[in-house]
mmCIF file of C-alpha atoms in Angstrom:
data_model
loop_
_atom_site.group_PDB
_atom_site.id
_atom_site.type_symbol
_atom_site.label_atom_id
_atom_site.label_comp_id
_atom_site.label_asym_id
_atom_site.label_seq_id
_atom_site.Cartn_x
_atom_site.Cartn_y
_atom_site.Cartn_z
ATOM 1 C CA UNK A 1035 14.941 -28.972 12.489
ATOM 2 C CA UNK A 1036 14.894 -26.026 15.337
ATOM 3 C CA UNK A 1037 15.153 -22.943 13.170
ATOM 4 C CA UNK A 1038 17.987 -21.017 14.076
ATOM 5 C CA UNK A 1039 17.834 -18.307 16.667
ATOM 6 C CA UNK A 1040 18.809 -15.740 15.020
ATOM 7 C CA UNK A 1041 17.336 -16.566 11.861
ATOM 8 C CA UNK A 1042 13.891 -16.860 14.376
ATOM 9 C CA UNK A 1043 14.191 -13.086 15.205
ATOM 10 C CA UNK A 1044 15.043 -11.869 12.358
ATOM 11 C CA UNK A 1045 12.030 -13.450 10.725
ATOM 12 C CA UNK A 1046 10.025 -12.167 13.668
ATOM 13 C CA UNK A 1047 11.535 -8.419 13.261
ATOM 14 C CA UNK A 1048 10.681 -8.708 9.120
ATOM 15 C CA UNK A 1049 6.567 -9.449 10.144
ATOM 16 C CA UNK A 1050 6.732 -6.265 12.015
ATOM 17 C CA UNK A 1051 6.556 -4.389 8.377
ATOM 18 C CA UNK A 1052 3.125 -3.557 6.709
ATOM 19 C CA UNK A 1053 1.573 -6.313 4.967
ATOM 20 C CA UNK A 1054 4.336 -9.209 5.950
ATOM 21 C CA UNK A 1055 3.067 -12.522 7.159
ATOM 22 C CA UNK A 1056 5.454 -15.385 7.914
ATOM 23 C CA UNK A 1057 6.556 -16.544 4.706
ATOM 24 C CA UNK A 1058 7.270 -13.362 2.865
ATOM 25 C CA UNK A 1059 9.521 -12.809 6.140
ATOM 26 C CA UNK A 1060 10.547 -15.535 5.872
ATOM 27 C CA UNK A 1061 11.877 -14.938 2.274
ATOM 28 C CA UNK A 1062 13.308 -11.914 3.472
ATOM 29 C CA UNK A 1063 15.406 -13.298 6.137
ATOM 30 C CA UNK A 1064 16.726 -15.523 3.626
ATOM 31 C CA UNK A 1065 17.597 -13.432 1.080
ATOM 32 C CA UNK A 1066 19.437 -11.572 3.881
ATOM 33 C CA UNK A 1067 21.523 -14.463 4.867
ATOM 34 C CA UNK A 1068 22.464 -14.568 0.712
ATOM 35 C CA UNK A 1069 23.609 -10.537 0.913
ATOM 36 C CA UNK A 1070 27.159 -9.836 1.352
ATOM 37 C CA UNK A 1071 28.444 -8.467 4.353
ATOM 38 C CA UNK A 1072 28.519 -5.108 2.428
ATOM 39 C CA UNK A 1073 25.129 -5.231 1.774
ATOM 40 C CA UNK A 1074 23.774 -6.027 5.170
ATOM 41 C CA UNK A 1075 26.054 -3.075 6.657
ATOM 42 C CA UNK A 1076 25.013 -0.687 4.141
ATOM 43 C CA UNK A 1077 20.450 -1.941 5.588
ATOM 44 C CA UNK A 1078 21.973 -1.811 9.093
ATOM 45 C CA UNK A 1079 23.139 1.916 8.693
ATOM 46 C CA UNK A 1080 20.182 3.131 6.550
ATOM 47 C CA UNK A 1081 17.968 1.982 9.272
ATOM 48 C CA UNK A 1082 20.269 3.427 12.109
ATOM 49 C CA UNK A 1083 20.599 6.964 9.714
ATOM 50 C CA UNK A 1084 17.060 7.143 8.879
ATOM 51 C CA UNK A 1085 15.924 6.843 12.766
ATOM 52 C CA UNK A 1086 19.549 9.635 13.726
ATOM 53 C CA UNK A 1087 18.628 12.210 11.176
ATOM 54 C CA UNK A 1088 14.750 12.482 10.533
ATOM 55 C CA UNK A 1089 12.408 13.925 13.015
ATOM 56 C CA UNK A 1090 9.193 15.820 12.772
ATOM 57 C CA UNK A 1091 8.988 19.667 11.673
ATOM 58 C CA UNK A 1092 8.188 21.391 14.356
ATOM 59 C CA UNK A 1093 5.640 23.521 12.256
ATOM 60 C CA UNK A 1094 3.783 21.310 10.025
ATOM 61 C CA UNK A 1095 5.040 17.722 11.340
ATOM 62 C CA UNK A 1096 5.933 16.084 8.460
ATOM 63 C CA UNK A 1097 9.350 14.050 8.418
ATOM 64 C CA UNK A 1098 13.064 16.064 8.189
ATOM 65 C CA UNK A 1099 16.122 16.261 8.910
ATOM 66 C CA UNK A 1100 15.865 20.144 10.313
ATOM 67 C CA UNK A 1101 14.066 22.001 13.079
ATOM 68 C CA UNK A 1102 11.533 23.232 10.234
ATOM 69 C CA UNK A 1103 11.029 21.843 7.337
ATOM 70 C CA UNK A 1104 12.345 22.740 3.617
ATOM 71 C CA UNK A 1105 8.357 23.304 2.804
ATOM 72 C CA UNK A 1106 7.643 25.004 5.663
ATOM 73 C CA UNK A 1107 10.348 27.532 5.263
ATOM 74 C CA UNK A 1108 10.136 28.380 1.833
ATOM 75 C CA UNK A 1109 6.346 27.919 0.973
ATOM 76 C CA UNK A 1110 3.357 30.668 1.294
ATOM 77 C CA UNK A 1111 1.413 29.926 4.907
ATOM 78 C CA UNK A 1112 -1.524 31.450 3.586
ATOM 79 C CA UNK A 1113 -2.752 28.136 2.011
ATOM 80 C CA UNK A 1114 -2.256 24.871 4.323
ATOM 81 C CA UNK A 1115 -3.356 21.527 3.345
ATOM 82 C CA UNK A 1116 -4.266 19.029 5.735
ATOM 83 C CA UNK A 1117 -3.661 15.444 5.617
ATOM 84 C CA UNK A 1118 -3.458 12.426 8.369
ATOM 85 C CA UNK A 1119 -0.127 10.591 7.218
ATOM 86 C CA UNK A 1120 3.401 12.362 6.201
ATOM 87 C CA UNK A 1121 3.203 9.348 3.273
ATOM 88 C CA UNK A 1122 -0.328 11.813 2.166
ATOM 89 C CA UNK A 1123 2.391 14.384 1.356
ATOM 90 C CA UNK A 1124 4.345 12.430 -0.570
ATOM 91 C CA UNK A 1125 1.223 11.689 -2.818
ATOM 92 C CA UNK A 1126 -0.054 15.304 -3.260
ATOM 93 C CA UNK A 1127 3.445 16.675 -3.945
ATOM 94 C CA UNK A 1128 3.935 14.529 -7.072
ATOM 95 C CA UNK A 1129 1.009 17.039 -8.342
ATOM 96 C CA UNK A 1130 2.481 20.039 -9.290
ATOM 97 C CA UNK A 1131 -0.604 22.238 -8.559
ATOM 98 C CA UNK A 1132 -0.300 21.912 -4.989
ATOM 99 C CA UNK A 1133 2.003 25.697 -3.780
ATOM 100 C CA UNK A 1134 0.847 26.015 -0.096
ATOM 101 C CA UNK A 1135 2.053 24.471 3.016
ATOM 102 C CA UNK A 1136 0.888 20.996 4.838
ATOM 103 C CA UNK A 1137 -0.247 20.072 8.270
ATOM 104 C CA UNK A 1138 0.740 16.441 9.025
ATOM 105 C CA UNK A 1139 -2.293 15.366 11.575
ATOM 106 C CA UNK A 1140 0.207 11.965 12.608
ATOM 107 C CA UNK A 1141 -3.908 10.228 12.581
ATOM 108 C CA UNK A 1142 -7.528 11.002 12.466
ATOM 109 C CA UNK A 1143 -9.962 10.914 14.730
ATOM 110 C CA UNK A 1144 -11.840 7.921 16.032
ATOM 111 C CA UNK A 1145 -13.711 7.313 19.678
ATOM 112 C CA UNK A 1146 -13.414 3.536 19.184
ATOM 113 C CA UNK A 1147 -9.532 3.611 18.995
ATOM 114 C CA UNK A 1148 -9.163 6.169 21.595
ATOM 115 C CA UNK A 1149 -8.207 8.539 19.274
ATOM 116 C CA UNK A 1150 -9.754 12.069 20.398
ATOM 117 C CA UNK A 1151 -8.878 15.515 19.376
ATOM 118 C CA UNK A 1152 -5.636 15.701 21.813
ATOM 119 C CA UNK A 1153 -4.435 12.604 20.507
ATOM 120 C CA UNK A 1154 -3.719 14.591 16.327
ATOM 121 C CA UNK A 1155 -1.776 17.257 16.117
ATOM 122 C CA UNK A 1156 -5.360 19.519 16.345
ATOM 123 C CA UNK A 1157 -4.227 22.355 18.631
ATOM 124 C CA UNK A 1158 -0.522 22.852 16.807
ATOM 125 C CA UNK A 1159 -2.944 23.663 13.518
ATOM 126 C CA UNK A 1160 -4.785 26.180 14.962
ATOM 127 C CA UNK A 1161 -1.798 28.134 16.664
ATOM 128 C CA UNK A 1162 -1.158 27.969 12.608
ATOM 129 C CA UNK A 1163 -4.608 29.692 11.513
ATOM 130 C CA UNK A 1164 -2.808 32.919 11.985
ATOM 131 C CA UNK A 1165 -2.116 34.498 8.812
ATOM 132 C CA UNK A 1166 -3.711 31.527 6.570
ATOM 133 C CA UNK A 1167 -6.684 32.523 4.172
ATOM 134 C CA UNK A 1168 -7.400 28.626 3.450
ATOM 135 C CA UNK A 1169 -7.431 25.377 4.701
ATOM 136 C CA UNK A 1170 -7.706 22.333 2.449
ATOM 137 C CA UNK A 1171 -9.211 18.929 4.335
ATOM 138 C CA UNK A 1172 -7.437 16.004 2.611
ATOM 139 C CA UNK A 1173 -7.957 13.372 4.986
ATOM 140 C CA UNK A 1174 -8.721 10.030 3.416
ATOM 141 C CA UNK A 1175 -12.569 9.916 1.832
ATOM 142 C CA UNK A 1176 -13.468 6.849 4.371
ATOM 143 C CA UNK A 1177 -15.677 7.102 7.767
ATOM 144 C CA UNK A 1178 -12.556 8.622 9.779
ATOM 145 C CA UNK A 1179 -11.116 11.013 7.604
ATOM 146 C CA UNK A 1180 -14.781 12.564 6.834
ATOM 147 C CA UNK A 1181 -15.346 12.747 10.370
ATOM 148 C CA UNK A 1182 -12.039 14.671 10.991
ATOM 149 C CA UNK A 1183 -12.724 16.764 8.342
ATOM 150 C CA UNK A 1184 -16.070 17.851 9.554
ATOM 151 C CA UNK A 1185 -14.866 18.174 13.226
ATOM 152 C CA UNK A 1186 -11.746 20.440 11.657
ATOM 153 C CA UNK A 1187 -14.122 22.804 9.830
ATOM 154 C CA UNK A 1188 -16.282 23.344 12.388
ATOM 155 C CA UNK A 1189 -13.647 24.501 14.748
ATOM 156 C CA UNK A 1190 -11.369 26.451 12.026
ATOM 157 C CA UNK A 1191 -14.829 28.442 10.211
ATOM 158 C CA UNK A 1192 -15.088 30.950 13.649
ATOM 159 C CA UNK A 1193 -11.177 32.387 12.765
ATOM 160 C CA UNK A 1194 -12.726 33.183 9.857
ATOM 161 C CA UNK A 1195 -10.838 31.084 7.378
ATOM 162 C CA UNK A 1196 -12.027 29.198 4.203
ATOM 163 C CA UNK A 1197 -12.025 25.439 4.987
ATOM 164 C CA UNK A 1198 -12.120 23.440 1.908
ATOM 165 C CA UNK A 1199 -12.148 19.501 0.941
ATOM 166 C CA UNK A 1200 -10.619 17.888 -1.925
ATOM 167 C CA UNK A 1201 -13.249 17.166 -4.056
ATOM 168 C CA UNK A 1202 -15.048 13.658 -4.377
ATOM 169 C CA UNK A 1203 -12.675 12.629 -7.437
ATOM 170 C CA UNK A 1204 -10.662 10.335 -5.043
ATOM 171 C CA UNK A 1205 -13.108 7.089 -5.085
ATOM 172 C CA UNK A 1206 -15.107 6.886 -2.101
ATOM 173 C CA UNK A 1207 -13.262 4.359 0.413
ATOM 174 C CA UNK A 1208 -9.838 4.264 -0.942
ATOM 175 C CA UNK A 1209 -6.253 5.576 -0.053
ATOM 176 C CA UNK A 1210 -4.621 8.896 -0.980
ATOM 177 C CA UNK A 1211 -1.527 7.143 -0.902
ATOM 178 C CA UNK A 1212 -2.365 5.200 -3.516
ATOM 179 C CA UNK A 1213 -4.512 7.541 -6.223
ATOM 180 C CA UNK A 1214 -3.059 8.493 -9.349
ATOM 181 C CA UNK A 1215 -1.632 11.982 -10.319
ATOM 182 C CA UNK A 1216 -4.331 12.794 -12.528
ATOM 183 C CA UNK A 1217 -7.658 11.609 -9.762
ATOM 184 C CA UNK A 1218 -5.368 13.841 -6.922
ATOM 185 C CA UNK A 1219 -5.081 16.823 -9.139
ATOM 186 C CA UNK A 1220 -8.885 16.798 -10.256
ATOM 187 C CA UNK A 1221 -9.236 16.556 -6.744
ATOM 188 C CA UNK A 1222 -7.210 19.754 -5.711
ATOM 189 C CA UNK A 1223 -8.805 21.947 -8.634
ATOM 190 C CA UNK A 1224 -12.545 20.962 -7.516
ATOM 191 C CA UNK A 1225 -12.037 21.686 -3.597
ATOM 192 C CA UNK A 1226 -15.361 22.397 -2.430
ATOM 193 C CA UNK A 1227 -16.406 24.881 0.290
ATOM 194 C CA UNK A 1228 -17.461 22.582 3.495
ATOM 195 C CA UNK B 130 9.257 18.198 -2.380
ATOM 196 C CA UNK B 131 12.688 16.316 -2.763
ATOM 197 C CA UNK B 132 12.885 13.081 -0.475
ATOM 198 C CA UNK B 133 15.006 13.368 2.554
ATOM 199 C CA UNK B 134 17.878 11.061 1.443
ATOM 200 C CA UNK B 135 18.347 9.219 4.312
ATOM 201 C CA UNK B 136 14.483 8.138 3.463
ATOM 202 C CA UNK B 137 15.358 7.554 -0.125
ATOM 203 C CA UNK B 138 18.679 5.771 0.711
ATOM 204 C CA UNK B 139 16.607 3.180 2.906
ATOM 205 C CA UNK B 140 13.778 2.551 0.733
ATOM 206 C CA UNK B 141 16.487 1.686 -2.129
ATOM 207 C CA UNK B 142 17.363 -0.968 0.468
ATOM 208 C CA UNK B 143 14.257 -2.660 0.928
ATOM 209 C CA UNK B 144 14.342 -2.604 -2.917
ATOM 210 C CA UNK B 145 17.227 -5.369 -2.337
ATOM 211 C CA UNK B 146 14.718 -7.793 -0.897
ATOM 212 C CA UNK B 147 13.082 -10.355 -3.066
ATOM 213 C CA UNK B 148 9.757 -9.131 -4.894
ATOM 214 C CA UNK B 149 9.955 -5.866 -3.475
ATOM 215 C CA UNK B 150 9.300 -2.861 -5.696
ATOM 216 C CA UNK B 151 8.998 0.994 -5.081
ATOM 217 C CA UNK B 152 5.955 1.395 -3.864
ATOM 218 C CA UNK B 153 6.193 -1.625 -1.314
ATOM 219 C CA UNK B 154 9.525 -0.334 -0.225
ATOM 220 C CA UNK B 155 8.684 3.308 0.302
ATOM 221 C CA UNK B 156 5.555 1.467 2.587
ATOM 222 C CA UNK B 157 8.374 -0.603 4.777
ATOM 223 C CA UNK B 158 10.622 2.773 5.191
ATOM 224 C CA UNK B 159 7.926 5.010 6.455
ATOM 225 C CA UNK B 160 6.523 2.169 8.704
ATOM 226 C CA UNK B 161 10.204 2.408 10.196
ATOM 227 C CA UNK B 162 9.861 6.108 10.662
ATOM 228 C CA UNK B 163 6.712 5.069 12.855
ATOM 229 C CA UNK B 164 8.655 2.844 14.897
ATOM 230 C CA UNK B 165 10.036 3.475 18.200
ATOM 231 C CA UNK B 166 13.962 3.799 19.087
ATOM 232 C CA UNK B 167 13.626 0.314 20.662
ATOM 233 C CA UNK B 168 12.060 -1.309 17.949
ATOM 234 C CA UNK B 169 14.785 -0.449 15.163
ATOM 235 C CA UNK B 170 17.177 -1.480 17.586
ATOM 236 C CA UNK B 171 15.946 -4.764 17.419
ATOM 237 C CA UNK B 172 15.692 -4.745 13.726
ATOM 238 C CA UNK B 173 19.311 -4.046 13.356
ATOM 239 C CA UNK B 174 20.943 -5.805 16.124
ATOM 240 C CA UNK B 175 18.417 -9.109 14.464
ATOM 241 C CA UNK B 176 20.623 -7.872 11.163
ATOM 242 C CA UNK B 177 23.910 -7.724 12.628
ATOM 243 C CA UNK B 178 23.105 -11.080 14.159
ATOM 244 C CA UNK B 179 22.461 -13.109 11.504
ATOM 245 C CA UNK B 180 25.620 -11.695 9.755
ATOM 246 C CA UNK B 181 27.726 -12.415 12.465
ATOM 247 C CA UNK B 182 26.394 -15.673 14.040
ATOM 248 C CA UNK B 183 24.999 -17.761 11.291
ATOM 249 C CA UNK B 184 27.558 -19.655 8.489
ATOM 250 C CA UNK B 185 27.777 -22.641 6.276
ATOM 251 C CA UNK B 186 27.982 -26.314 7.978
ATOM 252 C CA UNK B 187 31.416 -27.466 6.989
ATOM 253 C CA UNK B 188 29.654 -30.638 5.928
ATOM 254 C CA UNK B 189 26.149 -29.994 4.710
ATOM 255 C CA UNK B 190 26.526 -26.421 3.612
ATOM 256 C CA UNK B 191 23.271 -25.474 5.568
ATOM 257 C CA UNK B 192 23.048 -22.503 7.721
ATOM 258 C CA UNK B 193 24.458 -23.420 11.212
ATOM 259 C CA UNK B 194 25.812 -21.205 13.949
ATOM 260 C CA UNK B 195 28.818 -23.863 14.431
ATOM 261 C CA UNK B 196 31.217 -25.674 12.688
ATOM 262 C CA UNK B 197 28.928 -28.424 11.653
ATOM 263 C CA UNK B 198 25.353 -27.730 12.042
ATOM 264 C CA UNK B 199 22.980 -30.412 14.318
ATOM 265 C CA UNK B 200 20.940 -32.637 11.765
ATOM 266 C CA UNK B 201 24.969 -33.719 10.293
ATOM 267 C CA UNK B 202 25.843 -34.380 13.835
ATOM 268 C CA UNK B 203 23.350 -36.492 15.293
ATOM 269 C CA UNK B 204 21.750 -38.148 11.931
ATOM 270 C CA UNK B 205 22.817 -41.262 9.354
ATOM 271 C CA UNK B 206 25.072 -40.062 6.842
ATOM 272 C CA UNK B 207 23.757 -43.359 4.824
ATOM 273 C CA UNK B 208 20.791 -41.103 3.267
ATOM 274 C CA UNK B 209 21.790 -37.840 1.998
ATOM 275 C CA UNK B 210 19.094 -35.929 0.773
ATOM 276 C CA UNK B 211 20.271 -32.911 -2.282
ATOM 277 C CA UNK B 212 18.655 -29.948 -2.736
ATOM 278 C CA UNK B 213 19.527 -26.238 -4.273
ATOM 279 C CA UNK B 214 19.062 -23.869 -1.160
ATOM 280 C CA UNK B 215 18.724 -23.716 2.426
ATOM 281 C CA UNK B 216 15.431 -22.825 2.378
ATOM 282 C CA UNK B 217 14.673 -26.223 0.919
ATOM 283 C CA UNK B 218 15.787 -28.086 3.557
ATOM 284 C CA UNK B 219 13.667 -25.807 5.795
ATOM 285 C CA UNK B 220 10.603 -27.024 3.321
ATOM 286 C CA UNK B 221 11.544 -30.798 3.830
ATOM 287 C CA UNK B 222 12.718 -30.758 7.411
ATOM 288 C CA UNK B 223 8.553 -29.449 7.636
ATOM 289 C CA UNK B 224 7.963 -33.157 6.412
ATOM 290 C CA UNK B 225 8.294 -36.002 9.787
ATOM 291 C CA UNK B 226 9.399 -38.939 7.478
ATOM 292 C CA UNK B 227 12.470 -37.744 6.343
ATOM 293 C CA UNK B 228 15.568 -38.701 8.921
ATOM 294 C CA UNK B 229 18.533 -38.688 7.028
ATOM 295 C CA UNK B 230 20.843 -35.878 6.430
ATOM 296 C CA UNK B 231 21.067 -33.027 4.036
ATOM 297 C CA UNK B 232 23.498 -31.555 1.179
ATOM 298 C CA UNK B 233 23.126 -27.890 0.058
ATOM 299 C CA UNK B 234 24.493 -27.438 -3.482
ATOM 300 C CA UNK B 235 23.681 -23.651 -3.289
ATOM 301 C CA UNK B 236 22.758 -23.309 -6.976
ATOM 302 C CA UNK B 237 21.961 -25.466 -9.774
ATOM 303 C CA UNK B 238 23.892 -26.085 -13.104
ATOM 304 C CA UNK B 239 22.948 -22.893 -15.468
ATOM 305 C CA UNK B 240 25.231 -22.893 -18.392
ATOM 306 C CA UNK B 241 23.062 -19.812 -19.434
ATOM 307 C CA UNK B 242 24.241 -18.146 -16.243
ATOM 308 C CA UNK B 243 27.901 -19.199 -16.108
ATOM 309 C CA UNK B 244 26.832 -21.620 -13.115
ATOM 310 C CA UNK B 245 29.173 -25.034 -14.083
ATOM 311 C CA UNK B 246 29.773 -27.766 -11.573
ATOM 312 C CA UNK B 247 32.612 -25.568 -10.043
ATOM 313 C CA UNK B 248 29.857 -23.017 -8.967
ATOM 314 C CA UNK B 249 28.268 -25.404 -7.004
ATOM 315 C CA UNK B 250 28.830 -28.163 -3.897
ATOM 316 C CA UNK B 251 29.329 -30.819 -6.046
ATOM 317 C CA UNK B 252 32.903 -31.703 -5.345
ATOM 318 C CA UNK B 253 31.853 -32.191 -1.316
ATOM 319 C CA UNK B 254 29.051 -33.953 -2.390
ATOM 320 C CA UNK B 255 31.598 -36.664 -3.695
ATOM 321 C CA UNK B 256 33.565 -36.143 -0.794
ATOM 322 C CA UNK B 257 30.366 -37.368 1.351
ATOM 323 C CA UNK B 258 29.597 -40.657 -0.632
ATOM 324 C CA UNK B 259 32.240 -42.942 1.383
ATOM 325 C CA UNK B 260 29.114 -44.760 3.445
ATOM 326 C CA UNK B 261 26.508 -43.463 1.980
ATOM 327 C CA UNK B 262 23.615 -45.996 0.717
ATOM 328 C CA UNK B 263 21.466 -43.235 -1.212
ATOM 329 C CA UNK B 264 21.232 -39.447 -2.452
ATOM 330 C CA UNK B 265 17.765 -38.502 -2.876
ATOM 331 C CA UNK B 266 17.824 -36.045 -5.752
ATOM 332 C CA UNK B 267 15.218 -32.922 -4.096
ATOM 333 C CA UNK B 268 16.019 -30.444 -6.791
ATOM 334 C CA UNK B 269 13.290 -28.220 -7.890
ATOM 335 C CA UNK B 270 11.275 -30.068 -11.233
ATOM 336 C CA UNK B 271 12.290 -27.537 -13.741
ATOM 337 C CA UNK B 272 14.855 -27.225 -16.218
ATOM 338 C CA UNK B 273 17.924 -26.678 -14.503
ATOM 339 C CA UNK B 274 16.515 -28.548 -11.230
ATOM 340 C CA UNK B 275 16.079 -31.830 -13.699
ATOM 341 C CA UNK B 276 19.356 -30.984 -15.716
ATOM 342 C CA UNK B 277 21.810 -30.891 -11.763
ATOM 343 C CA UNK B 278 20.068 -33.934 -10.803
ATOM 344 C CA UNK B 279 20.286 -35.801 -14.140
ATOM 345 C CA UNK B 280 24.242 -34.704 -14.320
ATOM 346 C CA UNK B 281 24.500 -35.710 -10.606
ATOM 347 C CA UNK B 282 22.924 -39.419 -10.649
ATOM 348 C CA UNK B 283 25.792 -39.632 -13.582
ATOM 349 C CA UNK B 284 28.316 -39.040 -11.551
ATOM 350 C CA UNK B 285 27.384 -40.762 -8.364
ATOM 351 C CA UNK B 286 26.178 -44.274 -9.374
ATOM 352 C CA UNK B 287 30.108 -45.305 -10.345
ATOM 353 C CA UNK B 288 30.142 -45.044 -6.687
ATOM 354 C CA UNK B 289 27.719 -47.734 -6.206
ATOM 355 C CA UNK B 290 25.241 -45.666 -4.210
ATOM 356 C CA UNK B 291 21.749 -45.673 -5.068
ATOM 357 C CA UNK B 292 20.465 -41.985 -6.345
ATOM 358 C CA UNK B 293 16.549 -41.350 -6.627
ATOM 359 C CA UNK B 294 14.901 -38.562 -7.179
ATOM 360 C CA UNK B 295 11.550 -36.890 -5.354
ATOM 361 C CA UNK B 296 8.684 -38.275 -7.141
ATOM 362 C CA UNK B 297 6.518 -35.874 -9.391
ATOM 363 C CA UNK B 298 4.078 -35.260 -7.010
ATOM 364 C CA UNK B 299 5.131 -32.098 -7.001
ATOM 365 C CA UNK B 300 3.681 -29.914 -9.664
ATOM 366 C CA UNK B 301 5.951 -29.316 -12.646
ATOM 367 C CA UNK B 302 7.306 -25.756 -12.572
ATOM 368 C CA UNK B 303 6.592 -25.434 -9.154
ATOM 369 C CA UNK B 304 8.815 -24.232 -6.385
ATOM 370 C CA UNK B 305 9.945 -26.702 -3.254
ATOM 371 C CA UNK B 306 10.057 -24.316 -0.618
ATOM 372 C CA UNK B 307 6.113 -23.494 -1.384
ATOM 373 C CA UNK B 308 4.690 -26.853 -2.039
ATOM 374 C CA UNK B 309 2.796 -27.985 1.052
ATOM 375 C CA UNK B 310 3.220 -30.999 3.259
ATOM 376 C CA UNK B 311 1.444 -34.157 2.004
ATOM 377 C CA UNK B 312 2.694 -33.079 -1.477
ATOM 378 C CA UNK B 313 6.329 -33.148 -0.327
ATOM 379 C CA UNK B 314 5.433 -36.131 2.325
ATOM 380 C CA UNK B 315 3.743 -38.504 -0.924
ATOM 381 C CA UNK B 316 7.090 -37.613 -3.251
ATOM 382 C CA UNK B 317 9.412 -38.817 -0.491
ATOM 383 C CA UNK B 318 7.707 -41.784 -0.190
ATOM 384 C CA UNK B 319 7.520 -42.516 -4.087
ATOM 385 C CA UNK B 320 10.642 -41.630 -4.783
ATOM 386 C CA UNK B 321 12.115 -43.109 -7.912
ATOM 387 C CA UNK B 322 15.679 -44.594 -9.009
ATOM 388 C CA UNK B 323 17.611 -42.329 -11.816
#
């Protein structure tokens, strides 16, 4: 049996999502065809909404639904924390420690992909060193994240602010996204000088 | 930080899909955020279209995007072969030997549930049987699967059609859609009479 058209794409559209091969869209496209008109309209406008209403802060570049964001406007400047992936701020603000400001690099560096300084938001964070007393590097612990980090610290140390790295509680190789509450927070209290 | 609620509203959503939890769903809505205007486009127009285009055969109660879907109009109605979703005709359809045509019951009998034979196709099932020879029985091989086709066979032999029933190659417990090809191929072939 031809598959349906329709069915086709949709299946097609669902592999487009991290982590989806052809069967678990495949699942998904059926389960859709099972949902009640209601139910589809209600995915159809949260994707529509969700690409209307959120854009990128114009300060620190993580996701709103405002020119600058709610963290942004009400948070001290002095202390920004740096981090490749607005999903990286999701993670550190379920710590409560954290009371600075972020800076959403949208990548890190890496020559291989093409991915040089211009590509990450690099020059919009130091048009923010004015004013800040401390930068905190929490880029992933893998070989790109280190290597922004480094790169970062050696540009930010002549303004004469303190550039700082989570510490090594975060296993070596894994994703911030993913650590638990208690390995993050460790991690923010032990921030060593780099 | 509180979640921007158009976020929050669409990761709920992905929630709705089959075997996805938080954590996978927050994953799907920020990949969205990543995507470009033309890209969610397609993901909701592939929605809408599904909604819109794709119904129930009048006949076979598979997904069609006509009045009577393809494999009802251009196969023998003398072999109908039952099963509990449309994905499972999707799983069979995979297997070359099978050329008859197909009955979707959409459910199975689950007193537990409140699912009696009104809940499910079995009245146009009986509608079907005028020149039909045999109703292969392709139910899943668990409790309720066993229990439809058992109550089924009872109610279709007065009619003087053969009913068999998928042989137990397939793996007790397991599910139809996921068993692979030879499996599904060697139980059509050894099918048994009920």
């Amino acid at each position: 049996m031809k598959q349906l058209d329709s069915i086709a794409k949709l299946i097609h559209t669902f592999t487009l999502l991290p982590g989806v091969g052809k069967k678990t869209a495949q699942r998904y496209a059926y389960s859709v065809l099972d949902m009640t008109d209601a139910e589809v309209g209600a995915f159809v406008a949260a994707l529509k909404e969700v690409k209307e209403t959120v854009r990128y802060c114009a300060v620190c570049g993580n996701f709103t639904d405002r020119a600058v964001c709610s963290l942004c406007e009400t948070r001290s400047r002095s202390l920004i924390c740096v981090v490749a992936y607005p999903k990286d701020v999701l993670a550190l603000e379920r710590v409560s420690g954290f009371k600075g400001v972020y800076h959403v690099l949208h990548g890190t560096l890496s020559p291989l992909d093409g991915r040089g300084p211009d590509q990450i938001r690099i020059k919009e964070l130091i048009a923010r060193l004015d004013g800040a007393e401390e930068v905190i590097m929490a880029t992933n612990p893998d070989v790109e994240g280190e290597a922004t980090a480094a790169y970062l610290a050696k540009l930010i140390k002549p303004f004469g602010v303190r550039v700082t790295r989570l510490a090594q509680g975060i296993s070596l190789g894994s994703d911030i996204e993913y650590a638990d509450e208690i390995t993050l927070s460790k991690a923010l209290e032990q921030r060593t000088e780099i």
